[in-house]
């Protein structure tokens, strides 16, 4: 992009941005003649991806700021009005707005609510920060037509985001996402009003405990063994961290009501958008759980739980026989929760007719084997929990299957049907009961996981991410995917690639820029550019078929899988290095 075009876009932004904090940033960059930074801020406009609108906060069309929030909300409001003409006509449209602990989240959320209100859409705004799953729950409870949560989930502190939801409580997908973008691109005027005016005309309603209490009750209602919890809960000590996010009040309340002895990580308990104790507030990242592990060791806890800033992701760790703390992957905890939910439903005759579980295509096929044992059908879908919700929504429409569990490798689980997104709060409650159950059977969760490996086969999973920031980075990722399509690798990790699945040409799922390479052993390697961040992700889902069920077999299987995954990782890094030159 030449300097003249950069300056043209920058000037247009300055004139349109009402928040001087962001417009002044751009003015300073122009004064410094920092065209490299200006190009990064203006070479594109943020668009809805797998998680909605998300980006680094700051001035520019390629940044999260008040102008982008306003345009997105006005476009969303216009689309909702067109999608529900009868409600628009009789004045019964409504929206729910929530936000997390990130910097500017409260400002962006109120701006969103006031734009809805000015467009004749009653806005229900939470009185303070709330988890993403509660936003989804509130949409269904209040019968709203749309909803927004201001969050960047697990991203570093400089990010913020905007997730748009539809009337079923799930994130928007096709055709709504594209329809909203079309409306956003047509916006020439943003309607808004003052908070005082919005409240006085009852177009803005502040909500809190009336939704909170129902949400907590719903999380507890999913559990199977109240008597076991009542009898044994005090015997279990759990360390918990919300990583400076929204989960603190909710997880502590739900687990506290169950009678569990929960020990909070005090340094990370208060909401703080600066995330002072972590570089990335992500329970997938080992450094983020450093303080929690230290406290768990000190307190001789039985388990560790963590949620990300908007409390939709749920991470765990447990002590092994030697007292060393082991962080479970999303695939491992997902398999444990699925196994527990299915065995409990079967035991208590709560398995519905035509039961179904749903996983994303980059999630381990471990769950497929568990489902087969219990006579449950497993469906796969595109990456992102909105696609899991979309499959479940189809079940609700055609009454073909009954949802029982959903999971994705990135620490996302859903045990309920009242929420149409991943839920770290209900996952924490179910995990707590699962700990108690296996303890009553004389086992810890790590021991039971090994038993599952001996029964179904050993599964090891890895993920490799590479950032490609800026306009050149975007082009590099496009070229890398094009190269792998035209000349797919013949081998990975020394194993022959026997099949390539291109999700741009797949009859079963919507088009997506994803490639999957199937190896001789049954291992699957997936390549997928992120929909919310400037990076490409590779997923390795390896599988060693079950043997004689002995400890010796399991040790050999783990070693074999590690060697295979090391080899695949090396080949992937070579592909990335070649593309980066």
XYZ file of C-alpha atoms in Angstrom:
581
model
C 0.000 0.000 0.000
C 1.494 3.384 -0.959
C 1.843 6.276 1.488
C -0.932 8.301 -0.136
C -3.480 5.513 0.400
C -2.293 4.965 3.968
C -2.707 8.662 4.790
C -6.114 8.774 3.094
C -7.390 5.884 5.234
C -5.799 7.295 8.374
C -7.384 10.718 7.886
C -10.816 9.190 7.266
C -10.446 7.210 10.479
C -9.419 10.275 12.508
C -12.505 12.133 11.319
C -14.797 9.233 12.198
C -13.316 8.211 15.584
C -15.091 9.936 18.473
C -12.687 8.572 21.105
C -9.662 10.868 21.190
C -7.501 8.206 22.851
C -7.522 6.206 19.639
C -7.541 9.037 17.081
C -4.590 10.714 18.830
C -2.553 7.534 18.442
C -2.977 7.766 14.666
C -2.152 11.487 14.627
C 1.092 10.768 16.493
C 2.066 8.041 14.022
C 1.433 10.418 11.112
C 3.585 13.071 12.794
C 6.373 10.515 13.250
C 5.925 9.338 9.641
C 5.820 5.753 10.934
C 4.356 4.283 7.746
C 5.140 0.676 8.642
C 2.971 0.896 11.754
C 0.303 2.898 9.918
C 0.130 0.283 7.159
C -0.373 -2.468 9.744
C -3.220 -0.466 11.270
C -4.968 0.332 7.972
C -4.182 -2.363 5.395
C -7.443 -4.132 6.260
C -10.622 -3.801 8.309
C -11.304 -6.269 11.107
C -13.840 -8.904 10.069
C -15.835 -11.575 11.852
C -13.816 -14.801 12.151
C -14.273 -17.979 14.201
C -14.599 -15.866 17.357
C -16.230 -12.733 15.947
C -14.323 -9.443 15.873
C -10.938 -9.502 17.578
C -7.715 -7.516 17.418
C -5.112 -5.426 19.182
C -6.589 -2.322 20.822
C -5.623 1.004 19.318
C -6.368 3.522 16.576
C -6.952 2.169 13.067
C -9.344 0.057 11.018
C -7.246 -3.020 11.794
C -7.504 -2.388 15.532
C -10.146 -2.741 18.240
C -11.489 0.690 19.142
C -14.708 2.620 19.669
C -15.227 3.290 15.962
C -14.991 -0.398 15.028
C -17.317 -1.314 17.923
C -19.828 1.335 16.808
C -19.780 0.260 13.164
C -20.103 -3.411 14.070
C -23.014 -2.742 16.422
C -24.896 -0.476 14.011
C -24.449 -3.089 11.283
C -25.613 -5.840 13.636
C -28.631 -3.741 14.694
C -29.561 -3.114 11.051
C -29.300 -6.815 10.286
C -31.399 -7.831 13.305
C -34.134 -5.360 12.362
C -34.283 -6.852 8.862
C -34.134 -10.443 10.150
C -37.066 -9.979 12.567
C -39.401 -7.538 10.758
C -42.498 -8.316 12.844
C -40.676 -7.765 16.127
C -39.107 -4.612 14.748
C -42.565 -3.387 13.776
C -44.139 -4.020 17.184
C -41.094 -2.917 19.195
C -40.231 -6.246 20.854
C -36.637 -6.683 19.662
C -34.050 -7.187 22.415
C -30.339 -7.860 22.878
C -28.104 -8.890 25.776
C -24.655 -7.359 26.319
C -21.888 -8.667 28.584
C -18.176 -7.959 28.980
C -15.037 -9.355 30.600
C -12.183 -7.841 32.619
C -10.136 -6.508 29.705
C -9.181 -2.869 29.325
C -11.982 -0.880 27.653
C -14.415 -3.814 27.832
C -16.891 -1.889 29.990
C -16.666 1.162 27.700
C -17.165 -0.921 24.555
C -20.057 -2.833 26.142
C -21.957 0.298 27.166
C -21.425 1.833 23.719
C -22.847 -1.364 22.216
C -25.892 -1.344 24.493
C -26.653 2.330 23.788
C -26.489 1.806 20.018
C -28.951 -1.080 20.321
C -31.215 1.130 22.430
C -31.074 4.010 19.944
C -32.130 1.606 17.193
C -35.245 0.551 19.101
C -33.736 -2.711 20.390
C -34.118 -3.134 24.161
C -30.653 -3.745 25.583
C -30.087 -5.902 28.657
C -26.657 -4.913 29.986
C -24.984 -6.791 32.850
C -24.167 -4.531 35.792
C -20.531 -5.695 35.835
C -18.284 -8.202 34.134
C -19.733 -11.686 33.442
C -18.576 -14.940 31.781
C -19.288 -15.588 28.117
C -21.381 -18.719 28.859
C -23.681 -16.621 31.035
C -24.240 -14.266 28.094
C -25.356 -17.230 25.972
C -27.576 -18.433 28.814
C -29.141 -14.975 29.261
C -30.066 -14.712 25.567
C -32.115 -17.901 25.840
C -33.581 -16.980 29.232
C -34.658 -13.505 28.145
C -35.805 -14.528 24.663
C -33.486 -12.001 23.017
C -32.828 -11.938 19.274
C -29.118 -11.211 19.552
C -26.335 -10.654 22.041
C -22.778 -9.400 22.301
C -19.956 -10.146 24.694
C -16.915 -7.883 24.677
C -13.925 -10.176 25.209
C -10.758 -11.438 23.601
C -10.983 -14.686 25.540
C -7.469 -16.040 26.226
C -5.461 -13.583 24.092
C -2.656 -11.387 25.491
C -3.515 -8.157 27.309
C -3.257 -5.852 24.276
C -6.217 -7.601 22.589
C -9.938 -7.123 22.874
C -12.838 -8.518 20.889
C -16.532 -8.610 20.143
C -18.509 -11.850 19.862
C -21.938 -11.607 18.261
C -24.683 -14.123 19.131
C -28.017 -15.054 17.596
C -31.398 -15.813 19.166
C -30.494 -19.456 19.875
C -27.706 -18.302 22.207
C -24.935 -19.394 19.822
C -22.329 -17.293 18.055
C -23.376 -16.146 14.612
C -22.488 -18.372 11.655
C -23.403 -18.331 7.964
C -25.430 -16.694 6.623
C -25.713 -14.265 9.525
C -21.996 -13.475 9.862
C -21.681 -12.475 6.203
C -24.991 -10.643 6.333
C -23.815 -8.612 9.315
C -20.551 -7.726 7.573
C -22.528 -6.516 4.531
C -24.591 -4.285 6.800
C -21.491 -3.020 8.605
C -19.918 -2.060 5.287
C -23.024 -0.046 4.370
C -23.139 1.976 7.615
C -22.953 5.725 7.054
C -24.444 6.849 10.353
C -24.324 5.364 13.852
C -27.331 5.970 16.090
C -26.769 6.292 19.828
C -28.244 7.888 22.926
C -27.197 8.741 26.479
C -27.341 6.198 29.281
C -29.832 8.385 31.187
C -32.139 8.620 28.187
C -31.880 4.898 27.461
C -32.782 3.936 31.046
C -35.598 6.481 31.314
C -37.212 5.136 28.121
C -36.681 1.536 29.322
C -34.560 0.766 26.284
C -31.648 -0.058 28.597
C -32.187 -2.540 31.439
C -29.402 -3.420 33.890
C -29.345 -7.100 34.883
C -27.376 -9.154 37.403
C -28.564 -11.505 40.169
C -31.830 -12.488 38.452
C -29.695 -14.166 35.759
C -26.748 -15.095 38.008
C -28.825 -17.207 40.386
C -30.526 -19.129 37.574
C -27.176 -19.699 35.880
C -25.631 -21.104 39.061
C -28.617 -23.389 39.627
C -28.387 -24.604 36.037
C -24.701 -25.510 36.427
C -25.432 -27.531 39.568
C -28.483 -29.192 37.998
C -26.261 -30.998 35.449
C -24.658 -33.152 38.157
C -25.520 -36.814 38.706
C -24.492 -37.682 42.279
C -25.731 -35.127 44.850
C -25.494 -37.643 47.689
C -21.848 -38.410 46.935
C -21.096 -34.684 46.809
C -22.919 -34.065 50.087
C -21.046 -36.888 51.798
C -17.534 -36.474 50.418
C -17.128 -32.906 49.125
C -15.187 -31.657 52.151
C -12.569 -34.361 51.566
C -11.400 -32.700 48.344
C -9.176 -29.617 48.198
C -9.197 -27.687 44.917
C -6.953 -24.758 44.012
C -8.647 -22.399 41.566
C -7.530 -19.409 39.505
C -9.695 -17.197 37.246
C -6.508 -15.669 35.737
C -7.705 -12.130 36.571
C -10.962 -12.749 34.680
C -14.695 -13.230 35.133
C -14.772 -16.755 36.547
C -13.927 -15.945 40.169
C -17.380 -15.162 41.526
C -19.128 -17.904 39.555
C -16.775 -20.845 40.032
C -16.276 -20.073 43.712
C -20.057 -19.775 44.183
C -20.966 -23.004 42.377
C -18.189 -25.137 43.896
C -18.778 -23.504 47.290
C -22.491 -24.385 47.156
C -21.465 -27.991 46.512
C -19.445 -27.907 49.734
C -16.032 -28.264 48.131
C -12.953 -26.847 49.812
C -11.810 -24.353 47.154
C -8.599 -22.390 47.642
C -8.315 -19.332 45.362
C -5.021 -18.055 43.945
C -5.252 -14.631 45.556
C -2.709 -12.935 43.264
C -4.901 -13.788 40.256
C -8.373 -13.575 41.758
C -9.294 -9.913 41.249
C -10.339 -8.937 37.694
C -7.547 -6.984 36.006
C -7.220 -6.299 32.281
C -3.475 -5.762 32.656
C -3.091 -9.443 33.643
C -0.095 -8.515 35.836
C 0.960 -12.072 36.743
C 0.818 -13.690 33.290
C 1.951 -12.952 29.746
C -0.975 -14.886 28.297
C -4.097 -15.462 30.464
C -4.651 -18.867 28.910
C -5.083 -22.072 30.948
C -3.512 -23.940 28.018
C -0.221 -22.179 28.740
C 1.904 -23.774 31.460
C 3.424 -20.440 32.643
C -0.086 -19.075 33.304
C -0.628 -21.797 35.920
C 2.723 -21.375 37.687
C 1.263 -19.617 40.747
C -1.617 -22.080 40.936
C 0.722 -25.092 40.832
C 2.914 -23.575 43.547
C -0.148 -23.022 45.758
C -1.468 -26.518 45.016
C 1.832 -28.043 46.119
C 1.893 -25.929 49.270
C -1.710 -26.800 50.169
C -1.316 -30.481 49.183
C -4.404 -30.046 47.022
C -6.159 -32.848 45.153
C -6.584 -30.861 41.971
C -6.147 -27.536 40.257
C -8.712 -25.709 38.114
C -8.373 -22.595 35.964
C -10.610 -20.547 33.683
C -9.592 -17.967 31.103
C -10.684 -14.288 31.316
C -14.209 -14.870 29.968
C -14.510 -18.251 31.743
C -15.431 -20.322 28.719
C -12.153 -22.298 28.734
C -11.381 -24.691 31.562
C -7.915 -26.024 32.440
C -6.840 -28.582 35.047
C -3.812 -30.217 36.647
C -3.456 -33.127 39.071
C -0.641 -34.690 41.120
C 0.771 -38.012 39.909
C 1.961 -40.854 42.138
C 5.284 -39.077 42.650
C 3.653 -35.815 43.669
C 4.511 -34.060 40.404
C 1.735 -31.911 38.963
C 0.556 -32.890 35.488
C -1.345 -30.380 33.330
C -4.026 -32.166 31.354
C -4.573 -31.191 27.731
C -7.971 -30.167 26.400
C -8.212 -33.507 24.621
C -7.459 -35.441 27.819
C -9.927 -33.567 30.022
C -12.501 -33.722 27.232
C -12.156 -37.515 27.063
C -12.436 -37.808 30.857
C -15.540 -35.628 31.042
C -17.184 -37.399 28.105
C -16.486 -40.797 29.645
C -17.905 -39.660 32.994
C -21.036 -38.074 31.511
C -21.806 -41.137 29.383
C -21.195 -43.723 32.099
C -23.299 -41.679 34.528
C -26.165 -41.283 32.071
C -26.111 -45.006 31.462
C -25.979 -45.843 35.182
C -28.909 -43.566 36.046
C -30.947 -44.368 32.916
C -30.619 -40.779 31.720
C -29.299 -41.598 28.267
C -31.766 -40.092 25.757
C -32.875 -41.742 22.540
C -30.387 -41.225 19.686
C -27.711 -39.647 21.904
C -24.967 -37.640 20.204
C -21.651 -36.001 21.055
C -19.928 -33.351 18.932
C -16.248 -32.512 18.504
C -14.280 -30.205 16.234
C -12.249 -31.731 13.391
C -8.940 -30.856 15.094
C -9.959 -32.521 18.366
C -8.590 -35.989 19.168
C -10.671 -38.951 17.895
C -10.262 -40.443 21.393
C -13.885 -39.534 22.086
C -15.069 -41.490 19.043
C -14.002 -44.732 20.723
C -15.690 -43.768 23.998
C -18.923 -42.954 22.160
C -18.856 -46.294 20.359
C -18.686 -48.141 23.686
C -21.822 -46.390 24.964
C -23.769 -46.505 21.697
C -23.518 -42.760 21.157
C -23.077 -41.153 17.723
C -20.129 -38.772 17.345
C -20.406 -35.836 14.940
C -17.501 -33.671 13.839
C -17.642 -30.017 12.782
C -15.440 -27.061 11.922
C -13.146 -25.520 14.526
C -14.774 -23.095 16.931
C -17.509 -23.848 19.434
C -20.059 -21.966 17.358
C -19.978 -24.898 14.949
C -20.619 -27.385 17.756
C -23.592 -25.228 18.741
C -24.744 -25.188 15.099
C -24.832 -28.996 14.943
C -26.718 -29.087 18.242
C -29.162 -26.470 16.917
C -29.873 -28.745 13.952
C -30.685 -31.543 16.408
C -33.202 -29.229 18.094
C -34.799 -28.340 14.762
C -35.153 -31.778 13.173
C -35.332 -33.891 16.382
C -32.874 -36.362 14.822
C -30.490 -36.674 17.781
C -30.252 -35.586 21.396
C -27.161 -33.703 22.490
C -25.244 -35.079 25.475
C -21.722 -33.604 25.283
C -19.512 -31.331 23.158
C -15.786 -30.664 23.225
C -12.882 -29.044 21.431
C -9.169 -29.458 22.021
C -8.687 -25.825 23.056
C -10.076 -26.478 26.552
C -13.712 -26.101 25.577
C -16.506 -28.338 26.964
C -20.271 -28.143 27.231
C -22.229 -30.504 29.471
C -25.566 -28.639 29.286
C -28.110 -27.622 26.667
C -29.070 -24.313 28.319
C -25.865 -22.681 27.059
C -24.895 -22.728 23.382
C -21.181 -22.116 23.883
C -18.355 -23.706 25.802
C -18.716 -23.254 29.551
C -15.862 -23.319 32.052
C -18.181 -22.900 35.047
C -20.344 -25.982 34.482
C -17.227 -27.910 33.408
C -15.640 -27.082 36.775
C -18.696 -28.426 38.627
C -18.783 -31.634 36.572
C -15.036 -32.113 36.981
C -15.361 -31.753 40.753
C -18.024 -34.464 40.866
C -15.899 -36.654 38.587
C -12.947 -36.341 41.000
C -15.180 -37.467 43.859
C -16.603 -40.367 41.851
C -13.277 -41.861 40.825
C -11.930 -41.359 44.336
C -14.897 -43.425 45.576
C -13.719 -46.104 43.127
C -10.211 -45.962 44.572
C -8.646 -44.036 41.681
C -7.345 -40.606 40.791
C -8.140 -39.028 37.434
C -4.644 -39.672 36.067
C -4.966 -43.378 36.955
C -8.351 -43.590 35.267
C -6.981 -41.839 32.182
C -4.296 -44.522 31.897
C -6.997 -47.186 32.245
C -8.852 -45.550 29.366
C -5.700 -45.628 27.237
C -5.291 -49.338 27.949
C -8.880 -49.956 26.867
C -9.149 -47.714 23.792
C -5.563 -47.144 22.650
C -3.069 -44.398 23.389
C -3.711 -40.891 22.057
C -1.144 -38.102 22.049
C -1.834 -34.635 20.704
C 0.305 -31.629 19.970
C -0.224 -28.176 18.515
C 2.257 -25.929 16.720
C 1.502 -22.250 16.123
C 3.420 -19.700 14.087
C 2.617 -15.991 14.063
C 2.631 -14.066 10.780
C 1.717 -10.465 11.675
C 0.889 -7.686 9.251
C 0.008 -7.558 5.570
C 3.036 -9.627 4.524
C 2.190 -12.233 7.155
C -1.311 -12.680 5.791
C 0.122 -13.230 2.316
C 2.673 -15.731 3.666
C -0.084 -17.821 5.245
C -2.106 -17.787 2.024
C 0.922 -18.940 0.039
C 1.725 -21.679 2.557
C -1.780 -23.135 2.380
C -1.783 -22.889 -1.430
C 1.558 -24.689 -1.607
C 0.348 -27.531 0.631
C -2.773 -27.884 -1.515
C -0.822 -28.078 -4.741
C 2.044 -30.193 -3.387
C 0.932 -31.986 -0.186
C 3.691 -33.670 1.799
C 4.216 -37.328 0.807
C 5.292 -38.243 4.334
C 5.125 -36.733 7.819
C 7.234 -38.074 10.660
C 8.398 -40.903 8.419
C 4.854 -42.122 7.791
C 3.173 -42.082 4.407
C 0.322 -39.615 3.862
C -2.472 -41.832 2.546
C -5.255 -39.234 2.277
C -5.657 -35.453 2.117
C -8.915 -33.828 3.216
C -9.444 -30.299 1.946
C -12.214 -28.499 3.809
C -12.540 -26.055 0.918
C -13.948 -28.990 -1.050
C -15.724 -31.167 1.494
C -19.336 -32.201 0.940
C -20.041 -32.834 4.633
C -18.994 -29.517 6.182
C -19.106 -25.816 5.257
C -16.100 -24.527 3.323
C -13.117 -23.701 5.512
C -9.438 -23.048 4.863
C -8.261 -26.270 6.524
C -6.156 -29.180 5.272
C -5.989 -32.562 6.995
C -3.344 -35.195 6.268
C -4.158 -38.794 7.224
C -1.176 -41.057 7.975
C -0.844 -44.827 7.834
C -1.064 -45.246 11.619
C -4.382 -43.393 11.846
C -2.676 -40.189 12.963
C -4.221 -36.979 11.598
C -2.291 -33.747 11.007
C -4.345 -30.590 10.409
C -3.254 -27.180 9.096
C -5.504 -24.206 9.815
C -4.952 -20.444 9.695
C -6.547 -18.865 12.770
C -9.791 -17.001 12.282
C -9.051 -14.508 15.068
C -5.250 -14.073 15.196
C -2.461 -13.587 12.611
C -1.134 -17.121 12.903
C -1.348 -20.577 11.414
C -1.928 -23.634 13.588
C -0.946 -27.244 13.017
C -2.623 -29.972 15.062
C -1.201 -33.477 15.522
C -3.654 -36.149 16.691
C -1.701 -39.398 16.995
C -3.127 -42.788 17.912
C -1.481 -46.074 18.914
C -3.997 -48.982 18.746
C -4.748 -50.790 22.023
C -2.606 -53.780 22.962
C -2.684 -56.221 25.864
C -3.698 -53.537 28.381
C -0.520 -53.892 30.428
C 1.591 -51.154 31.979
C 4.436 -52.280 29.711
C 2.285 -51.819 26.603
C 1.215 -48.330 27.723
C 4.821 -47.269 28.339
C 5.832 -48.514 24.888
C 2.831 -46.829 23.271
C 3.676 -43.497 24.906
C 7.271 -43.746 23.677
C 6.189 -44.702 20.152
C 3.722 -41.805 19.987
C 6.331 -39.353 21.263
C 8.816 -40.402 18.562
C 6.137 -40.095 15.864
C 4.976 -36.678 17.104
C 8.578 -35.430 17.329
C 9.140 -36.440 13.710
C 5.925 -34.808 12.520
C 6.712 -31.638 14.489
C 10.130 -31.454 12.834
C 8.580 -31.760 9.365
C 5.978 -29.092 10.140
C 8.644 -26.669 11.341
C 10.515 -27.249 8.070
C 7.337 -26.390 6.107
C 6.898 -23.189 8.146
C 10.568 -22.218 7.728
C 10.423 -22.735 3.957
C 7.275 -20.614 3.665
C 8.757 -17.841 5.804
C 11.770 -17.264 3.544
